[in-house]
């Protein structure tokens, strides 16, 4: 079956530091990959996505590249802000599966001023 | 998020009682999903729907049932609540089943079973 593994948190960074959150996946086919962000007390929001190998998704200064050879989709940001403090989820979805997504366990990021 | 609302936002119920959570969307999306979120488990799929009256089980469906009589409403029922069903429940919608479409999530329902 499909699975998503994220680096364990929590991750604590100082403002303006570089962020990497690792994500690797196992899938039977050719999935699309997603990063979602969850702010305290809220639902998840789609942050970025990539639909095929070597695609780069980007949004709000975050980016992630779909690496088929290493089955990875690591999230990066060059300079984090306090407002980036949240829980980040990596997910995959395969076509023909009623759109069902498989999620990682989430990584909590805290950014300190 | 605008376009998808969950009710109630918080609920405390007693063990053994039935509970129904509601998800309402105004986006006219065909696909709707119920997930539960627990520490250390991420999000796990309970049930999903691919159209009116068309539903199927997810990976943790035991003890739950769903109904979808209208495009806009997807109900999740805990038939006889247990403490292990204390969780945060999220509804999600998707425009299509294709792999290129992500989800839009509701704000969640925090359910406590005492």
XYZ file of N, CA and C in Angstrom:
681
model
N 0.819 -1.196 0.000
C 0.000 0.000 0.000
C 0.859 1.255 0.000
N 0.177 2.379 -0.101
C 0.887 3.663 -0.109
C 1.245 4.098 1.297
N 2.321 4.830 1.418
C 2.694 5.390 2.714
C 3.531 6.644 2.518
N 3.513 7.501 3.526
C 4.287 8.735 3.527
C 5.009 8.830 4.868
N 6.290 9.102 4.810
C 7.095 9.227 6.024
C 7.703 10.627 6.083
N 7.458 11.311 7.165
C 8.014 12.649 7.364
C 9.030 12.625 8.485
N 9.953 13.586 8.426
C 10.903 13.694 9.528
C 10.130 14.033 10.794
N 10.627 13.482 11.892
C 9.942 13.707 13.150
C 10.217 15.116 13.658
N 9.247 15.657 14.321
C 9.448 16.956 14.943
C 9.539 16.790 16.449
N 9.374 17.870 17.155
C 9.175 19.207 16.580
C 10.489 19.810 16.081
N 10.337 20.754 15.180
C 11.472 21.503 14.650
C 11.373 22.928 15.163
N 12.442 23.416 15.752
C 12.479 24.779 16.266
C 13.604 25.533 15.577
N 13.255 26.670 14.983
C 14.236 27.488 14.255
C 14.132 28.936 14.699
N 15.188 29.663 14.485
C 15.152 31.103 14.677
C 14.667 31.765 13.392
N 14.078 32.934 13.554
C 13.603 33.685 12.388
C 14.747 33.883 11.399
N 14.427 33.772 10.121
C 15.340 33.923 8.983
C 16.220 32.698 8.756
N 16.045 31.651 9.521
C 16.813 30.424 9.290
C 16.263 29.692 8.082
N 17.086 28.748 7.565
C 16.683 27.906 6.438
C 15.930 26.692 6.964
N 14.839 26.355 6.266
C 13.992 25.243 6.682
C 14.049 24.103 5.676
N 14.214 22.894 6.184
C 13.987 21.687 5.398
C 13.165 20.728 6.238
N 12.081 20.229 5.658
C 11.307 19.151 6.278
C 11.305 18.002 5.277
N 11.861 16.885 5.697
C 11.997 15.743 4.791
C 10.705 14.947 4.663
N 10.456 14.472 3.456
C 9.304 13.622 3.183
C 9.706 12.583 2.149
N 9.462 11.324 2.448
C 9.649 10.262 1.471
C 8.354 9.470 1.373
N 8.184 8.799 0.236
C 6.918 8.117 0.031
C 7.130 6.744 -0.589
N 6.115 5.919 -0.442
C 6.021 4.629 -1.120
C 4.687 4.585 -1.821
N 4.711 4.282 -3.104
C 3.466 4.231 -3.865
C 3.570 3.153 -4.933
N 2.423 2.603 -5.293
C 2.415 1.541 -6.295
C 2.448 2.101 -7.705
N 1.983 3.338 -7.885
C 1.925 3.924 -9.216
C 2.721 5.206 -9.298
N 2.102 6.208 -9.914
C 2.761 7.499 -10.117
C 1.909 8.590 -9.462
N 2.160 8.816 -8.199
C 1.270 9.731 -7.467
C 1.561 11.199 -7.720
N 0.610 12.034 -7.356
C 0.866 13.453 -7.160
C 1.235 13.646 -5.692
N 2.029 14.670 -5.436
C 2.524 14.909 -4.084
C 2.111 16.300 -3.620
N 1.838 16.411 -2.335
C 1.295 17.645 -1.786
C 1.955 17.966 -0.439
N 2.012 19.256 -0.148
C 2.280 19.725 1.212
C 1.083 20.558 1.658
N 0.612 20.222 2.873
C -0.446 20.982 3.518
C 0.118 21.614 4.783
N -0.492 22.744 5.188
C -0.103 23.422 6.417
C -1.338 23.577 7.302
N -1.136 23.356 8.593
C -2.229 23.500 9.558
C -1.808 24.477 10.641
N -2.493 25.611 10.715
C -2.262 26.578 11.773
C -3.103 26.193 12.991
N -2.709 26.616 14.163
C -3.411 26.209 15.394
C -4.912 26.445 15.314
N -5.677 25.412 15.633
C -7.128 25.528 15.689
C -7.817 25.550 14.340
N -7.082 25.294 13.283
C -7.668 25.365 11.944
C -7.541 24.040 11.208
N -8.226 23.957 10.073
C -8.072 22.804 9.203
C -6.812 22.931 8.370
N -6.518 21.885 7.620
C -5.339 21.902 6.757
C -5.606 22.757 5.528
N -4.560 23.414 5.042
C -4.645 24.202 3.813
C -3.595 23.683 2.847
N -3.981 23.569 1.595
C -3.026 23.139 0.582
C -1.954 24.216 0.410
N -0.700 23.839 0.557
C 0.411 24.783 0.441
C 1.010 24.736 -0.964
N 1.322 23.536 -1.446
C 1.866 23.398 -2.791
C 1.709 21.948 -3.242
N 1.905 21.745 -4.544
C 1.783 20.394 -5.077
C 2.702 20.213 -6.278
N 2.945 18.945 -6.606
C 3.693 18.590 -7.812
C 3.086 17.313 -8.369
N 2.867 17.277 -9.649
C 2.101 16.177 -10.221
C 2.930 15.172 -11.001
N 4.192 15.475 -11.282
C 5.010 14.482 -11.971
C 6.474 14.690 -11.605
N 7.277 13.693 -11.933
C 8.696 13.709 -11.569
C 9.386 14.969 -12.091
N 10.230 15.532 -11.219
C 11.046 16.718 -11.479
C 10.253 18.022 -11.438
N 8.950 17.938 -11.241
C 8.152 19.156 -11.043
C 8.558 19.813 -9.731
N 8.515 21.132 -9.717
C 8.729 21.878 -8.482
C 7.459 22.618 -8.156
N 6.928 22.388 -6.955
C 5.800 23.160 -6.469
C 6.326 24.300 -5.615
N 5.645 25.452 -5.668
C 6.101 26.578 -4.860
C 4.918 27.457 -4.478
N 5.038 28.089 -3.310
C 3.987 28.972 -2.822
C 4.486 29.651 -1.555
N 4.274 30.941 -1.453
C 4.601 31.711 -0.237
C 6.055 31.544 0.204
N 6.957 31.343 -0.726
C 8.365 31.194 -0.400
C 8.778 29.759 -0.104
N 7.809 28.862 0.000
C 8.088 27.438 0.188
C 8.222 26.776 -1.191
N 9.070 25.755 -1.242
C 9.142 24.973 -2.463
C 9.512 23.537 -2.159
N 9.141 22.646 -3.094
C 9.462 21.231 -2.964
C 9.557 20.652 -4.365
N 10.523 19.753 -4.563
C 10.748 19.138 -5.877
C 10.443 17.646 -5.799
N 9.673 17.176 -6.745
C 9.273 15.775 -6.849
C 10.459 14.976 -7.398
N 11.073 14.166 -6.543
C 12.241 13.379 -6.934
C 11.847 11.907 -6.985
N 11.634 11.413 -8.189
C 11.185 10.028 -8.339
C 12.295 9.049 -7.982
N 13.538 9.414 -8.306
C 14.638 8.481 -8.088
C 14.904 8.225 -6.607
N 14.585 9.222 -5.768
C 14.765 9.043 -4.321
C 13.419 8.968 -3.597
N 12.334 8.930 -4.337
C 10.950 8.944 -3.809
C 10.816 9.952 -2.674
N 11.184 11.197 -2.984
C 11.177 12.231 -1.949
C 10.480 13.489 -2.434
N 10.059 14.298 -1.464
C 9.384 15.570 -1.765
C 9.636 16.484 -0.567
N 10.867 16.877 -0.394
C 11.269 17.659 0.781
C 10.809 19.104 0.664
N 10.299 19.650 1.769
C 9.833 21.029 1.806
C 10.968 21.941 2.260
N 11.155 23.062 1.560
C 12.221 24.002 1.897
C 11.707 25.433 1.872
N 12.339 26.256 2.715
C 12.111 27.694 2.658
C 13.400 28.378 3.080
N 13.757 29.395 2.355
C 15.054 30.014 2.573
C 15.162 30.844 3.838
N 14.049 31.429 4.270
C 14.103 32.333 5.420
C 12.738 32.286 6.106
N 12.651 31.571 7.218
C 11.358 31.393 7.860
C 11.006 32.601 8.736
N 9.706 32.763 8.933
C 9.180 33.823 9.780
C 8.390 33.210 10.931
N 8.172 34.013 11.948
C 7.376 33.534 13.089
C 6.009 33.039 12.625
N 5.462 33.703 11.643
C 4.136 33.352 11.131
C 4.107 32.012 10.401
N 5.251 31.415 10.147
C 5.319 30.084 9.514
C 5.151 28.965 10.541
N 5.098 29.299 11.798
C 4.906 28.297 12.845
C 3.579 27.586 12.623
N 3.639 26.275 12.469
C 2.451 25.490 12.111
C 2.861 24.024 12.056
N 1.882 23.171 11.729
C 2.160 21.760 11.478
C 2.097 21.547 9.967
N 3.089 20.864 9.430
C 3.194 20.645 7.984
C 3.015 19.154 7.690
N 2.131 18.870 6.721
C 1.817 17.492 6.344
C 2.199 17.255 4.891
N 2.897 16.177 4.657
C 3.171 15.706 3.314
C 2.102 14.669 2.956
N 1.677 14.633 1.695
C 0.627 13.701 1.297
C 0.818 13.290 -0.157
N 0.252 12.146 -0.491
C 0.246 11.705 -1.887
C -1.157 11.284 -2.287
N -1.397 11.344 -3.596
C -2.675 10.915 -4.140
C -2.434 10.259 -5.488
N -3.095 9.120 -5.686
C -2.973 8.440 -6.958
C -4.296 8.508 -7.707
N -4.242 8.666 -8.988
C -5.442 8.692 -9.786
C -6.131 7.347 -9.791
N -7.423 7.363 -10.085
C -8.182 6.127 -10.131
C -8.435 5.518 -8.779
N -8.244 6.267 -7.755
C -8.418 5.748 -6.397
C -9.424 6.622 -5.649
N -10.391 7.151 -6.384
C -11.414 8.047 -5.829
C -10.795 9.256 -5.149
N -9.621 9.632 -5.588
C -9.005 10.838 -5.051
C -8.509 10.715 -3.634
N -8.465 9.484 -3.113
C -8.029 9.333 -1.729
C -6.567 9.711 -1.585
N -6.279 10.414 -0.493
C -4.908 10.822 -0.207
C -4.382 10.075 1.011
N -3.076 9.860 1.003
C -2.390 9.288 2.163
C -1.507 10.373 2.753
N -1.600 10.559 4.067
C -0.890 11.638 4.737
C 0.229 11.105 5.624
N 1.278 11.928 5.757
C 2.277 11.667 6.771
C 1.762 12.104 8.130
N 2.563 11.880 9.155
C 2.135 12.156 10.521
C 2.207 13.634 10.898
N 2.801 14.437 10.043
C 2.902 15.864 10.346
C 4.187 16.210 11.081
N 4.702 17.406 10.805
C 5.905 17.920 11.470
C 5.582 19.295 12.017
N 5.769 19.458 13.322
C 5.484 20.742 13.958
C 6.694 21.655 13.858
N 6.474 22.840 13.317
C 7.533 23.842 13.187
C 7.226 25.013 14.112
N 8.193 25.388 14.920
C 8.095 26.581 15.741
C 9.243 27.502 15.351
N 8.902 28.741 15.014
C 9.912 29.729 14.660
C 9.944 30.788 15.751
N 11.135 31.010 16.319
C 11.290 31.972 17.414
C 11.900 33.267 16.890
N 11.427 34.389 17.432
C 11.960 35.688 16.969
C 13.408 35.884 17.385
N -12.579 27.031 6.006
C -12.451 27.690 4.715
C -13.825 28.024 4.165
N -13.887 29.092 3.432
C -15.131 29.447 2.785
C -15.525 28.310 1.857
N -16.834 27.933 1.873
C -17.284 26.880 0.997
C -17.416 25.536 1.658
N -16.862 25.350 2.827
C -17.020 24.090 3.541
C -17.091 24.375 5.031
N -18.131 23.900 5.657
C -18.315 24.126 7.082
C -18.636 22.818 7.780
N -18.139 22.692 8.990
C -18.398 21.516 9.801
C -19.143 21.937 11.061
N -20.059 21.071 11.485
C -20.778 21.342 12.724
C -21.038 20.041 13.466
N -21.005 20.094 14.812
C -20.573 21.232 15.610
C -19.053 21.383 15.578
N -18.521 22.449 16.115
C -17.068 22.624 16.201
C -16.481 21.846 17.378
N -17.265 21.751 18.432
C -16.837 21.013 19.617
C -18.030 20.217 20.140
N -17.738 19.014 20.643
C -18.820 18.232 21.243
C -18.240 17.292 22.277
N -18.931 17.212 23.406
C -18.619 16.236 24.439
C -19.823 15.311 24.543
N -19.571 14.011 24.490
C -20.670 13.059 24.541
C -20.292 11.900 25.448
N -21.301 11.131 25.825
C -21.045 10.014 26.728
C -20.857 8.718 25.947
N -20.079 7.835 26.514
C -19.862 6.518 25.914
C -21.194 5.820 25.669
N -21.320 5.243 24.471
C -22.516 4.488 24.139
C -23.593 5.274 23.426
N -23.446 6.587 23.348
C -24.467 7.390 22.675
C -24.112 7.546 21.197
N -25.123 7.674 20.338
C -24.838 7.953 18.924
C -24.540 9.442 18.737
N -23.663 9.724 17.792
C -23.269 11.107 17.515
C -23.213 11.293 16.003
N -23.727 12.420 15.528
C -23.640 12.723 14.095
C -22.926 14.042 13.887
N -21.927 14.002 13.024
C -21.190 15.198 12.626
C -21.592 15.555 11.199
N -21.666 16.856 10.955
C -22.136 17.292 9.641
C -21.053 18.057 8.901
N -20.968 17.795 7.607
C -20.096 18.547 6.711
C -20.966 19.109 5.604
N -20.886 20.412 5.404
C -21.700 21.088 4.392
C -20.789 21.873 3.464
N -20.977 21.698 2.148
C -20.159 22.426 1.175
C -21.050 23.179 0.197
N -20.525 24.286 -0.272
C -21.248 25.093 -1.260
C -20.503 25.136 -2.590
N -19.515 24.249 -2.757
C -18.680 24.254 -3.962
C -19.195 23.318 -5.057
N -20.205 22.530 -4.740
C -20.753 21.555 -5.677
C -19.707 20.518 -6.098
N -18.771 20.221 -5.192
C -17.770 19.201 -5.488
C -18.365 17.811 -5.288
N -17.929 16.913 -6.139
C -18.468 15.553 -6.105
C -17.871 14.718 -4.981
N -16.591 14.942 -4.676
C -15.879 14.054 -3.758
C -15.784 14.668 -2.367
N -16.147 13.879 -1.378
C -16.093 14.316 0.014
C -15.490 13.211 0.864
N -14.781 13.617 1.913
C -14.010 12.674 2.715
C -14.129 13.034 4.197
N -14.110 12.011 5.022
C -14.002 12.200 6.471
C -12.682 11.579 6.939
N -11.888 12.401 7.641
C -10.637 11.951 8.246
C -10.696 12.207 9.752
N -9.925 11.427 10.470
C -9.703 11.729 11.870
C -8.212 12.011 12.083
N -7.933 12.926 13.007
C -6.549 13.328 13.268
C -6.215 13.026 14.718
N -5.207 12.209 14.907
C -4.772 11.820 16.247
C -3.259 11.979 16.347
N -2.772 12.361 17.502
C -1.319 12.524 17.672
C -0.586 11.243 17.301
N 0.458 11.388 16.502
C 1.262 10.239 16.113
C 0.699 9.425 14.971
N -0.489 9.782 14.502
C -1.123 9.024 13.411
C -1.441 9.870 12.193
N -1.164 11.142 12.248
C -1.501 11.982 11.106
C -2.988 11.982 10.867
N -3.371 11.953 9.604
C -4.782 11.891 9.231
C -5.083 10.506 8.669
N -6.161 9.925 9.140
C -6.561 8.612 8.656
C -7.974 8.690 8.086
N -8.164 8.068 6.934
C -9.430 8.142 6.219
C -10.468 7.216 6.850
N -11.649 7.770 7.136
C -12.723 6.988 7.745
C -13.674 6.477 6.660
N -14.262 7.399 5.926
C -15.169 7.085 4.825
C -15.025 8.179 3.779
N -15.461 7.867 2.579
C -15.480 8.874 1.542
C -16.702 8.683 0.644
N -16.980 9.713 -0.134
C -18.132 9.675 -1.030
C -17.721 10.197 -2.401
N -18.189 9.523 -3.434
C -17.897 9.950 -4.800
C -19.160 10.343 -5.538
N -20.226 10.636 -4.791
C -21.467 11.110 -5.373
C -22.610 10.889 -4.402
N -23.766 11.446 -4.753
C -24.940 11.264 -3.900
C -25.244 9.778 -3.771
N -25.372 9.336 -2.548
C -25.654 7.945 -2.182
C -24.513 6.978 -2.519
N -23.386 7.488 -2.981
C -22.228 6.639 -3.291
C -21.148 6.867 -2.250
N -20.949 5.878 -1.385
C -19.952 6.011 -0.332
C -19.144 4.723 -0.224
N -17.983 4.836 0.414
C -17.162 3.644 0.605
C -16.313 3.822 1.853
N -15.760 2.695 2.321
C -15.000 2.708 3.562
C -13.560 3.110 3.331
N -12.997 3.756 4.355
C -11.582 4.042 4.386
C -10.871 3.060 5.290
N -9.706 3.441 5.766
C -8.874 2.507 6.526
C -9.311 2.315 7.974
N -10.103 3.237 8.534
C -10.513 3.129 9.943
C -12.022 3.307 10.068
N -12.787 2.523 9.342
C -14.232 2.728 9.251
C -15.038 2.023 10.356
N -14.451 1.118 11.086
C -15.210 0.380 12.104
C -15.794 1.334 13.137
N -17.105 1.192 13.390
C -17.778 2.022 14.375
C -18.343 3.307 13.805
N -18.143 3.522 12.511
C -18.627 4.739 11.840
C -19.517 4.369 10.653
N -20.489 5.228 10.391
C -21.261 5.123 9.154
C -21.429 6.521 8.581
N -21.759 6.577 7.305
C -21.917 7.869 6.638
C -23.164 7.845 5.776
N -23.609 9.047 5.440
C -24.709 9.169 4.486
C -24.526 10.439 3.690
N -24.964 10.357 2.448
C -24.910 11.535 1.571
C -26.155 11.512 0.698
N -27.160 12.262 1.136
C -28.428 12.318 0.413
C -28.495 13.515 -0.531
N -27.590 14.485 -0.328
C -27.497 15.651 -1.198
C -26.019 15.921 -1.502
N -25.769 16.535 -2.616
C -24.380 16.836 -2.983
C -23.673 17.607 -1.885
N -24.379 18.531 -1.254
C -23.730 19.460 -0.341
C -23.500 18.927 1.070
N -24.146 17.830 1.446
C -24.049 17.368 2.831
C -23.503 15.951 2.932
N -22.565 15.783 3.857
C -21.953 14.467 4.101
C -21.922 14.281 5.610
N -22.697 13.324 6.093
C -22.856 13.118 7.527
C -22.032 11.925 7.993
N -21.383 12.099 9.130
C -20.625 11.010 9.761
C -21.301 10.675 11.082
N -21.654 9.400 11.260
C -22.315 8.973 12.483
C -21.456 7.960 13.227
N -21.260 8.230 14.499
C -20.661 7.254 15.401
C -21.826 6.506 16.024
N -21.941 5.261 15.708
C -23.144 4.518 16.059
C -23.303 4.366 17.568
N -22.212 4.127 18.258
C -22.202 4.005 19.713
C -20.819 4.458 20.176
N -20.723 5.723 20.556
C -19.413 6.344 20.774
C -18.591 5.622 21.849
N -17.296 5.510 21.583
C -16.354 4.939 22.545
C -15.222 5.932 22.787
N -14.505 5.745 23.878
C -13.424 6.684 24.214
C -12.342 6.704 23.132
N -12.169 5.602 22.423
C -11.153 5.554 21.359
C -11.537 6.425 20.162
N -12.759 6.905 20.133
C -13.200 7.787 19.053
C -13.052 9.265 19.417
N -12.514 9.534 20.597
C -12.131 10.904 20.925
C -11.044 11.326 19.949
N -11.304 12.416 19.228
C -10.399 12.793 18.144
C -10.849 14.132 17.575
N -10.066 14.621 16.633
C -10.492 15.753 15.823
C -10.862 15.205 14.449
N -12.064 15.543 14.003
C -12.572 15.017 12.750
C -12.581 16.130 11.703
N -12.011 15.808 10.548
C -11.957 16.767 9.446
C -12.716 16.231 8.246
N -13.484 17.111 7.644
C -14.110 16.842 6.367
C -13.285 17.531 5.291
N -13.184 16.893 4.144
C -12.466 17.484 3.017
C -13.275 17.278 1.744
N -13.101 18.195 0.800
C -13.768 18.081 -0.493
C -12.736 18.195 -1.597
N -13.092 17.607 -2.741
C -12.202 17.677 -3.887
C -13.031 17.800 -5.155
N -12.504 18.574 -6.090
C -13.224 18.834 -7.328
C -13.312 17.588 -8.196
N -12.255 16.767 -8.127
C -12.208 15.607 -9.003
C -11.414 14.504 -8.334
N -11.502 13.297 -8.861
C -10.753 12.181 -8.284
C -9.335 12.114 -8.824
N -9.030 12.893 -9.825
C -7.712 12.826 -10.433
C -6.610 13.158 -9.447
N -5.428 12.661 -9.682
C -4.330 12.845 -8.734
C -3.829 14.280 -8.659
N -4.229 15.125 -9.569
C -3.741 16.494 -9.582
C -4.517 17.417 -8.667
N -5.590 16.922 -8.094
C -6.456 17.775 -7.300
C -6.194 17.565 -5.820
N -5.925 18.646 -5.136
C -5.780 18.560 -3.686
C -7.121 18.735 -3.011
N -7.093 18.761 -1.702
C -8.294 18.882 -0.896
C -8.467 20.294 -0.369
N -9.738 20.640 -0.111
C -10.073 21.779 0.728
C -10.680 21.204 1.999
N -10.142 21.609 3.138
C -10.576 21.065 4.429
C -11.500 22.015 5.162
N -12.398 21.419 5.953
C -13.140 22.195 6.924
C -12.283 22.487 8.145
N -12.852 23.206 9.093
C -12.109 23.638 10.275
C -12.052 22.581 11.364
N -12.776 21.494 11.180
C -12.690 20.378 12.112
C -13.736 20.400 13.207
N -13.997 19.202 13.743
C -14.856 19.025 14.910
C -14.047 18.289 15.966
N -13.932 18.904 17.130
C -13.226 18.242 18.232
C -14.244 17.484 19.053
N -14.146 16.164 19.037
C -15.099 15.308 19.743
C -14.421 14.649 20.933
N -15.060 14.767 22.078
C -14.574 14.108 23.288
C -15.645 13.143 23.775
N -15.253 11.881 23.947
C -16.175 10.861 24.450
C -15.766 10.522 25.887
N -16.687 10.764 26.817
C -16.355 10.561 28.241
C -17.110 9.359 28.802
